[in-house]
Amino acid sequence: MTNLISLPTVGFVSLGCPKAGSDAELILTRLRAEGYEISSAYDEADLVIVNTCGFIDAAIEESLDAIGEALNENGKVIVTGCLGAKGDIVQTTHPAVLAVTGPHALEEVMGHVHRHLPKPHDPYADLVPPQGIRLTPAHFAYLKISEGCNHDCAFCIIPSLRGPLVSRPVGDVLAEAENLARAGVKEILVISQDTSAYGVDVKYRTQFWGGRPVKTRLKELCEALASFGIWVRLHYVYPYPSVDEVIPLMAEGKILPYLDVPFQHASPKILKAMRRPASAENTLERINKWREICPELVIRSTFITGFPGETDADFDQLIEFLETARLDRVGAFAYSPVAGAAANDLPGQLPETVREDRRRWLMQVQEDISAAKLAAKIDRVIEVLVDEVDDEGVIARSKADAPEIDGLVYLDGFFAAAPGDFLQARVVDADHHDLYAEPVAQD
Ligand code: SF4
């Protein structure tokens, strides 16, 4: 292996969800801070780190393939991420890897890197931009506020992979957000396994940020993030009463009127079997209350169809819930067993065709709801954030659209903008998923 440049160089491959991406950003940031060069080409690197996903079989296969490819093309490979926490599958499949760690293991990964590729003698801290190294485009960034989860949902193995909830100190989170805002990031997406639980593990400890006390709690975190004057979007929030406290901040325009709440089902019996957090809450009542406080509120959610024991009546209850709640964005997954999850042993496992038919039916119901909600926006003037400009014009997102999972706003034939610009746009058309708009002249 020939290093074509003078600095020790690390190749990096990252697979998996935004949470894995956030781990990758921390590792990349530290590597650059210590003076390592990063390369996307295996043959220019002295060593390769593969950040894996181990959630479902397809992801495991993809991760194992990526490790094999890195071994073939480079030979020196360190594996990190969720797959590393799943027994010895990595070592058994690829005994030549140098080391394997689980997720959220920055120090461990760096220890292995130092062992196999000593760091440069005199690293220059200013090689690192203040916002760290990001995998996302320059205008939006994920901000991870905690790691792990205290729940034990029957279909999920994340707590066994990532451990119990550990909240990041609020001062660190805010310092990171401040650096992002200073570096020109226009939208921060707050992520964790359970955003509403932020600070529970440290009893909402008070810390100091910018000389003033801030509690490690979602409401206080949101208030502080609002001071940067950029979009702040909340993901993975559960419908606990405490969430009521952040809705007024949305109504006041301090953070985006957007909540990503993974309800997963509406039948109390199935929610109980799923062991979902806040399953005893009256969700419809809660949603109505939120909408009373903030009529603009957009709710995104995900659901699982065909969970073990789901009867026709349970599924009908879910459909009724969707028809009544009229959520803005919905994703649905046919239940699929995950190795090691408690749900695998539940009675009443349903055939794949039933699980899939129900998923299709649910999405059809939701499609009409989404289309009607988007059509209601025609003629309205909305603020959009530009994601890219291609041959046909500007592609942007509204406050109602999180990157990669929600819809887009197309301003066809309009080119006078750049990624990260905010624009006012009049909606002229809509389909099931996206909006079409034209720019509104600014004074
Ligand atoms: S809340 Fe449930 S689904 Fe989410 S990470 Fe925790 S155990 Fe998994």
CSV table of C-alpha atoms in Angstrom, one decimal, residues 17-373:
chain,number,residue,atom,x,y,z
A,17,CYS,CA,-29.1,5.8,9.7
A,18,PRO,CA,-28.5,9.4,10.7
A,19,LYS,CA,-27.5,8.3,14.2
A,20,ALA,CA,-24.7,6.2,12.6
A,21,GLY,CA,-23.9,9.2,10.4
A,22,SER,CA,-23.5,11.3,13.5
A,23,ASP,CA,-21.0,8.8,15.0
A,24,ALA,CA,-19.2,9.0,11.7
A,25,GLU,CA,-19.0,12.7,12.0
A,26,LEU,CA,-17.5,12.6,15.4
A,27,ILE,CA,-14.8,10.1,14.3
A,28,LEU,CA,-14.0,12.1,11.1
A,29,THR,CA,-13.8,15.3,13.2
A,30,ARG,CA,-11.4,13.7,15.6
A,31,LEU,CA,-9.3,12.2,12.8
A,32,ARG,CA,-8.9,15.6,11.2
A,33,ALA,CA,-8.2,17.3,14.5
A,34,GLU,CA,-5.3,14.9,15.0
A,35,GLY,CA,-3.9,15.7,11.6
A,36,TYR,CA,-5.0,12.6,9.7
A,37,GLU,CA,-6.0,13.0,6.0
A,38,ILE,CA,-9.3,11.5,4.9
A,39,SER,CA,-9.7,9.8,1.6
A,40,SER,CA,-12.7,8.3,-0.2
A,41,ALA,CA,-10.4,6.1,-2.3
A,42,TYR,CA,-9.2,2.8,-0.7
A,43,ASP,CA,-5.9,2.8,-2.6
A,44,GLU,CA,-5.0,6.3,-1.3
A,45,ALA,CA,-5.6,5.3,2.3
A,46,ASP,CA,-3.3,3.7,4.8
A,47,LEU,CA,-6.2,2.2,6.7
A,48,VAL,CA,-10.0,2.0,6.3
A,49,ILE,CA,-12.7,2.5,8.9
A,50,VAL,CA,-16.1,0.9,8.0
A,51,ASN,CA,-19.0,2.3,10.1
A,52,THR,CA,-21.6,-0.5,9.9
A,53,CYS,CA,-25.4,-0.9,10.4
A,54,GLY,CA,-26.8,-4.1,11.9
A,55,PHE,CA,-30.5,-3.4,12.0
A,56,ILE,CA,-32.0,-5.7,9.5
A,57,ASP,CA,-30.6,-8.6,7.4
A,58,ALA,CA,-30.1,-6.5,4.3
A,59,ALA,CA,-28.1,-3.9,6.2
A,60,ILE,CA,-25.9,-6.6,7.8
A,61,GLU,CA,-25.2,-8.0,4.3
A,62,GLU,CA,-24.4,-4.6,3.0
A,63,SER,CA,-22.0,-3.9,5.9
A,64,LEU,CA,-20.3,-7.3,5.5
A,65,ASP,CA,-19.9,-6.6,1.8
A,66,ALA,CA,-18.4,-3.2,2.5
A,67,ILE,CA,-15.9,-4.7,4.9
A,68,GLY,CA,-14.9,-7.4,2.4
A,69,GLU,CA,-14.4,-4.8,-0.3
A,70,ALA,CA,-12.2,-2.6,2.0
A,71,LEU,CA,-10.2,-5.7,2.9
A,72,ASN,CA,-9.6,-6.7,-0.7
A,73,GLU,CA,-8.7,-3.2,-1.8
A,74,ASN,CA,-6.8,-2.0,1.2
A,75,GLY,CA,-6.2,-4.8,3.6
A,76,LYS,CA,-6.1,-2.7,6.9
A,77,VAL,CA,-9.7,-2.4,8.2
A,78,ILE,CA,-11.2,-1.2,11.5
A,79,VAL,CA,-14.9,-1.9,11.9
A,80,THR,CA,-17.2,0.2,14.1
A,81,GLY,CA,-21.0,0.7,14.4
A,82,CYS,CA,-24.1,-1.4,15.2
A,83,LEU,CA,-22.9,-4.6,13.5
A,84,GLY,CA,-19.8,-4.6,15.8
A,85,ALA,CA,-22.1,-5.0,18.8
A,86,LYS,CA,-23.8,-8.1,17.3
A,87,GLY,CA,-21.6,-10.9,18.7
A,88,ASP,CA,-18.7,-12.1,16.6
A,89,ILE,CA,-20.3,-12.0,13.2
A,90,VAL,CA,-17.7,-9.6,11.8
A,91,GLN,CA,-14.7,-11.6,13.0
A,92,THR,CA,-16.2,-14.8,11.8
A,93,THR,CA,-16.9,-13.5,8.4
A,94,HIS,CA,-13.8,-11.4,8.0
A,95,PRO,CA,-11.1,-12.7,10.4
A,96,ALA,CA,-8.5,-10.3,8.8
A,97,VAL,CA,-10.1,-7.1,10.2
A,98,LEU,CA,-7.7,-5.3,12.6
A,99,ALA,CA,-10.4,-4.4,15.2
A,100,VAL,CA,-14.1,-4.3,15.8
A,101,THR,CA,-16.1,-1.9,18.1
A,102,GLY,CA,-19.7,-1.3,18.7
A,103,PRO,CA,-21.5,2.0,18.0
A,104,HIS,CA,-20.8,5.3,19.7
A,105,ALA,CA,-17.2,4.2,20.4
A,106,LEU,CA,-15.1,7.3,19.4
A,107,GLU,CA,-12.3,6.7,21.9
A,108,GLU,CA,-12.1,3.0,21.2
A,109,VAL,CA,-12.0,3.6,17.4
A,110,MET,CA,-9.3,6.2,17.9
A,111,GLY,CA,-7.3,3.9,20.1
A,112,HIS,CA,-7.3,1.3,17.3
A,113,VAL,CA,-6.4,3.9,14.7
A,114,HIS,CA,-3.4,5.1,16.8
A,115,ARG,CA,-2.2,1.5,17.2
A,116,HIS,CA,-2.3,0.7,13.5
A,117,LEU,CA,-1.5,4.1,12.1
A,118,PRO,CA,0.3,6.4,14.5
A,119,LYS,CA,-0.9,9.9,14.4
A,120,PRO,CA,1.2,12.7,12.9
A,121,HIS,CA,3.7,14.1,15.3
A,122,ASP,CA,2.5,17.7,15.2
A,123,PRO,CA,-1.2,18.0,14.2
A,124,TYR,CA,-2.6,21.4,13.4
A,125,ALA,CA,-5.9,21.9,15.1
A,126,ASP,CA,-6.9,24.5,12.5
A,127,LEU,CA,-7.2,21.8,9.9
A,128,VAL,CA,-10.6,21.2,11.4
A,129,PRO,CA,-13.4,23.6,10.6
A,130,PRO,CA,-15.2,24.7,13.9
A,131,GLN,CA,-18.3,22.8,12.9
A,132,GLY,CA,-16.4,19.5,12.5
A,133,ILE,CA,-16.6,17.3,9.4
A,134,ARG,CA,-20.1,16.8,8.2
A,135,LEU,CA,-21.6,14.2,5.9
A,136,THR,CA,-24.6,16.3,5.1
A,137,PRO,CA,-24.7,19.2,2.7
A,138,ALA,CA,-23.3,22.5,4.1
A,139,HIS,CA,-26.8,24.0,4.9
A,140,PHE,CA,-28.3,21.4,7.2
A,141,ALA,CA,-26.8,19.2,9.9
A,142,TYR,CA,-28.0,16.5,12.3
A,143,LEU,CA,-27.4,17.3,16.0
A,144,LYS,CA,-27.3,14.2,18.2
A,145,ILE,CA,-28.4,15.0,21.7
A,146,SER,CA,-28.2,11.6,23.4
A,147,GLU,CA,-27.3,8.0,22.8
A,148,GLY,CA,-29.1,4.8,23.7
A,149,CYS,CA,-32.6,4.3,24.9
A,150,ASN,CA,-34.3,3.3,28.2
A,151,HIS,CA,-37.3,1.6,26.5
A,152,ASP,CA,-37.6,-2.0,25.4
A,153,CYS,CA,-39.9,-2.0,22.4
A,154,ALA,CA,-40.6,-5.6,21.5
A,155,PHE,CA,-39.6,-5.2,17.8
A,156,CYS,CA,-36.3,-3.3,18.5
A,157,ILE,CA,-32.8,-4.3,19.5
A,158,ILE,CA,-31.3,-0.8,19.7
A,159,PRO,CA,-31.2,-0.7,23.5
A,160,SER,CA,-29.1,-3.9,23.5
A,161,LEU,CA,-26.9,-2.5,20.7
A,162,ARG,CA,-26.5,1.0,22.1
A,163,GLY,CA,-27.2,0.7,25.8
A,164,PRO,CA,-29.4,2.9,28.1
A,165,LEU,CA,-30.0,6.6,27.5
A,166,VAL,CA,-27.0,8.8,27.9
A,167,SER,CA,-27.7,12.5,27.3
A,168,ARG,CA,-24.9,14.7,26.0
A,169,PRO,CA,-24.1,17.6,28.3
A,170,VAL,CA,-26.3,20.5,27.2
A,171,GLY,CA,-23.4,22.9,27.0
A,172,ASP,CA,-21.6,20.6,24.5
A,173,VAL,CA,-24.7,20.2,22.4
A,174,LEU,CA,-25.2,24.0,22.3
A,175,ALA,CA,-21.5,24.7,21.6
A,176,GLU,CA,-21.8,22.3,18.6
A,177,ALA,CA,-25.0,24.0,17.4
A,178,GLU,CA,-23.4,27.4,17.8
A,179,ASN,CA,-20.4,26.3,15.7
A,180,LEU,CA,-22.8,24.9,13.0
A,181,ALA,CA,-24.8,28.1,12.9
A,182,ARG,CA,-21.5,30.2,12.6
A,183,ALA,CA,-20.4,28.0,9.8
A,184,GLY,CA,-23.5,28.8,7.8
A,185,VAL,CA,-25.8,25.8,8.6
A,186,LYS,CA,-29.4,26.9,8.1
A,187,GLU,CA,-31.2,24.0,9.6
A,188,ILE,CA,-30.5,21.8,12.6
A,189,LEU,CA,-32.2,18.4,12.9
A,190,VAL,CA,-32.3,17.3,16.5
A,191,ILE,CA,-31.9,13.5,16.7
A,192,SER,CA,-31.6,10.8,19.3
A,193,GLN,CA,-33.4,7.5,20.0
A,194,ASP,CA,-35.9,9.3,22.2
A,195,THR,CA,-35.7,13.1,22.0
A,196,SER,CA,-38.5,13.7,24.6
A,197,ALA,CA,-36.4,11.8,27.2
A,198,TYR,CA,-33.4,14.2,26.9
A,199,GLY,CA,-31.9,14.8,30.3
A,200,VAL,CA,-33.9,12.2,32.2
A,201,ASP,CA,-30.7,10.2,32.9
A,202,VAL,CA,-28.9,13.2,34.4
A,203,LYS,CA,-32.0,14.4,36.3
A,204,TYR,CA,-32.2,17.5,34.0
A,205,ARG,CA,-28.8,18.7,35.4
A,206,THR,CA,-28.1,22.4,35.0
A,207,GLN,CA,-25.0,23.4,33.0
A,208,PHE,CA,-23.6,26.7,31.9
A,209,TRP,CA,-23.6,27.9,28.3
A,210,GLY,CA,-22.4,31.3,27.4
A,211,GLY,CA,-22.2,32.2,31.1
A,212,ARG,CA,-25.9,31.4,31.7
A,213,PRO,CA,-27.5,28.3,33.3
A,214,VAL,CA,-29.3,25.9,31.0
A,215,LYS,CA,-31.1,22.7,32.1
A,216,THR,CA,-30.5,19.5,30.3
A,217,ARG,CA,-34.1,19.3,29.2
A,218,LEU,CA,-35.9,19.4,25.8
A,219,LYS,CA,-37.7,22.7,26.4
A,220,GLU,CA,-34.6,24.6,27.6
A,221,LEU,CA,-32.5,23.1,24.8
A,222,CYS,CA,-35.1,24.2,22.2
A,223,GLU,CA,-35.2,27.7,23.7
A,224,ALA,CA,-31.4,28.0,23.5
A,225,LEU,CA,-31.3,26.6,19.9
A,226,ALA,CA,-33.9,29.1,18.9
A,227,SER,CA,-31.5,31.9,19.7
A,228,PHE,CA,-29.4,31.0,16.6
A,229,GLY,CA,-32.1,32.2,14.3
A,230,ILE,CA,-32.0,29.1,12.0
A,231,TRP,CA,-34.5,26.3,11.4
A,232,VAL,CA,-34.6,23.8,14.3
A,233,ARG,CA,-36.5,20.5,13.6
A,234,LEU,CA,-37.3,17.8,16.2
A,235,HIS,CA,-37.1,14.1,15.3
A,236,TYR,CA,-38.1,11.0,17.3
A,237,VAL,CA,-40.3,12.6,19.9
A,238,TYR,CA,-42.8,10.5,21.9
A,239,PRO,CA,-46.2,11.9,22.9
A,240,TYR,CA,-45.4,12.5,26.5
A,241,PRO,CA,-47.1,15.4,28.4
A,242,SER,CA,-43.7,17.1,28.6
A,243,VAL,CA,-43.8,17.6,24.8
A,244,ASP,CA,-46.7,20.0,25.3
A,245,GLU,CA,-44.1,22.5,26.6
A,246,VAL,CA,-42.3,22.8,23.3
A,247,ILE,CA,-45.4,23.4,21.2
A,248,PRO,CA,-45.7,27.1,22.3
A,249,LEU,CA,-42.2,27.6,21.0
A,250,MET,CA,-43.4,26.3,17.6
A,251,ALA,CA,-46.4,28.6,17.7
A,252,GLU,CA,-44.1,31.6,18.4
A,253,GLY,CA,-41.9,30.6,15.4
A,254,LYS,CA,-38.9,29.9,17.6
A,255,ILE,CA,-38.5,26.3,16.3
A,256,LEU,CA,-40.1,24.7,13.3
A,257,PRO,CA,-43.8,23.6,13.8
A,258,TYR,CA,-42.8,20.0,13.0
A,259,LEU,CA,-42.8,16.9,15.1
A,260,ASP,CA,-41.6,13.5,14.1
A,261,VAL,CA,-43.5,11.2,16.4
A,262,PRO,CA,-43.2,7.4,15.7
A,263,PHE,CA,-46.6,6.3,16.9
A,264,GLN,CA,-46.2,2.8,15.3
A,265,HIS,CA,-49.9,1.8,16.0
A,266,ALA,CA,-53.2,3.0,17.3
A,267,SER,CA,-54.7,-0.1,18.9
A,268,PRO,CA,-54.0,0.0,22.7
A,269,LYS,CA,-53.7,-3.8,22.6
A,270,ILE,CA,-51.0,-3.8,19.9
A,271,LEU,CA,-49.2,-0.8,21.5
A,272,LYS,CA,-49.0,-2.7,24.7
A,273,ALA,CA,-47.7,-5.8,23.0
A,274,MET,CA,-45.1,-3.6,21.3
A,275,ARG,CA,-44.2,-2.1,24.7
A,276,ARG,CA,-44.2,1.4,23.2
A,277,PRO,CA,-43.3,4.4,25.3
A,278,ALA,CA,-46.3,6.6,26.1
A,279,SER,CA,-48.7,3.8,24.9
A,280,ALA,CA,-51.2,4.7,27.6
A,281,GLU,CA,-51.5,8.3,26.4
A,282,ASN,CA,-54.7,9.4,24.6
A,283,THR,CA,-52.9,10.3,21.4
A,284,LEU,CA,-55.7,11.9,19.6
A,285,GLU,CA,-56.5,14.1,22.5
A,286,ARG,CA,-52.8,15.1,22.7
A,287,ILE,CA,-52.6,15.8,18.9
A,288,ASN,CA,-55.8,18.0,19.1
A,289,LYS,CA,-54.3,19.9,22.0
A,290,TRP,CA,-51.0,20.5,20.2
A,291,ARG,CA,-53.0,21.7,17.1
A,292,GLU,CA,-55.0,24.1,19.2
A,293,ILE,CA,-51.8,25.7,20.5
A,294,CYS,CA,-50.1,25.6,17.1
A,295,PRO,CA,-52.4,25.3,14.1
A,296,GLU,CA,-49.5,25.1,11.7
A,297,LEU,CA,-48.1,22.0,13.4
A,298,VAL,CA,-47.0,19.3,10.9
A,299,ILE,CA,-46.9,15.8,12.3
A,300,ARG,CA,-44.9,13.0,10.7
A,301,SER,CA,-45.1,9.5,11.9
A,302,THR,CA,-44.3,5.9,11.1
A,303,PHE,CA,-46.4,2.8,11.6
A,304,ILE,CA,-45.9,-1.0,11.6
A,305,THR,CA,-48.6,-3.2,10.0
A,306,GLY,CA,-49.1,-6.9,10.7
A,307,PHE,CA,-47.4,-6.9,14.2
A,308,PRO,CA,-47.9,-10.3,15.8
A,309,GLY,CA,-51.4,-10.6,17.2
A,310,GLU,CA,-52.8,-7.7,15.0
A,311,THR,CA,-56.4,-8.6,14.2
A,312,ASP,CA,-58.6,-7.1,11.5
A,313,ALA,CA,-60.2,-5.0,14.3
A,314,ASP,CA,-56.8,-3.7,15.4
A,315,PHE,CA,-55.9,-2.8,11.9
A,316,ASP,CA,-59.3,-1.1,11.4
A,317,GLN,CA,-58.6,0.9,14.5
A,318,LEU,CA,-55.3,2.0,13.0
A,319,ILE,CA,-57.0,3.1,9.8
A,320,GLU,CA,-59.7,5.0,11.8
A,321,PHE,CA,-57.0,6.7,13.7
A,322,LEU,CA,-55.3,7.9,10.5
A,323,GLU,CA,-58.5,9.1,9.1
A,324,THR,CA,-59.3,11.1,12.2
A,325,ALA,CA,-55.8,12.3,13.1
A,326,ARG,CA,-55.0,13.3,9.5
A,327,LEU,CA,-51.3,13.3,10.0
A,328,ASP,CA,-49.2,15.2,7.4
A,329,ARG,CA,-46.6,12.6,6.6
A,330,VAL,CA,-46.7,8.9,7.2
A,331,GLY,CA,-44.3,6.1,6.6
A,332,ALA,CA,-45.4,2.4,7.0
A,333,PHE,CA,-43.4,-0.8,7.3
A,334,ALA,CA,-44.8,-4.3,7.1
A,335,TYR,CA,-43.6,-6.0,10.4
A,336,SER,CA,-40.4,-7.9,9.9
A,337,PRO,CA,-38.7,-9.9,12.6
A,338,VAL,CA,-35.3,-8.6,13.7
A,339,ALA,CA,-32.9,-11.2,15.0
A,340,GLY,CA,-32.8,-11.0,18.8
A,341,ALA,CA,-36.0,-9.0,19.2
A,342,ALA,CA,-38.6,-10.1,21.8
A,343,ALA,CA,-41.5,-9.8,19.3
A,344,ASN,CA,-40.2,-12.8,17.5
A,345,ASP,CA,-41.6,-15.0,20.3
A,346,LEU,CA,-45.0,-13.5,20.4
A,347,PRO,CA,-48.0,-15.6,19.5
A,348,GLY,CA,-50.1,-14.6,16.4
A,349,GLN,CA,-47.3,-14.1,13.8
A,350,LEU,CA,-49.0,-13.2,10.6
A,351,PRO,CA,-48.2,-14.3,7.0
A,352,GLU,CA,-46.0,-11.9,5.0
A,353,THR,CA,-48.8,-11.3,2.5
A,354,VAL,CA,-51.2,-10.0,5.2
A,355,ARG,CA,-48.5,-7.7,6.7
A,356,GLU,CA,-47.7,-6.3,3.3
A,357,ASP,CA,-51.3,-6.0,2.1
A,358,ARG,CA,-52.1,-4.0,5.2
A,359,ARG,CA,-49.1,-1.8,4.7
A,360,ARG,CA,-50.3,-1.1,1.1
A,361,TRP,CA,-53.8,-0.4,2.3
A,362,LEU,CA,-52.6,2.0,5.0
A,363,MET,CA,-50.4,3.9,2.5
A,364,GLN,CA,-53.3,4.2,0.1
A,365,VAL,CA,-55.5,5.8,2.8
A,366,GLN,CA,-52.7,8.1,3.8
A,367,GLU,CA,-52.0,9.1,0.2
A,368,ASP,CA,-55.4,10.7,-0.1
A,369,ILE,CA,-55.0,12.5,3.2
A,370,SER,CA,-51.5,13.8,2.2
A,371,ALA,CA,-52.8,14.9,-1.2
A,372,ALA,CA,-55.7,16.8,0.3
A,373,LYS,CA,-53.4,18.5,2.9
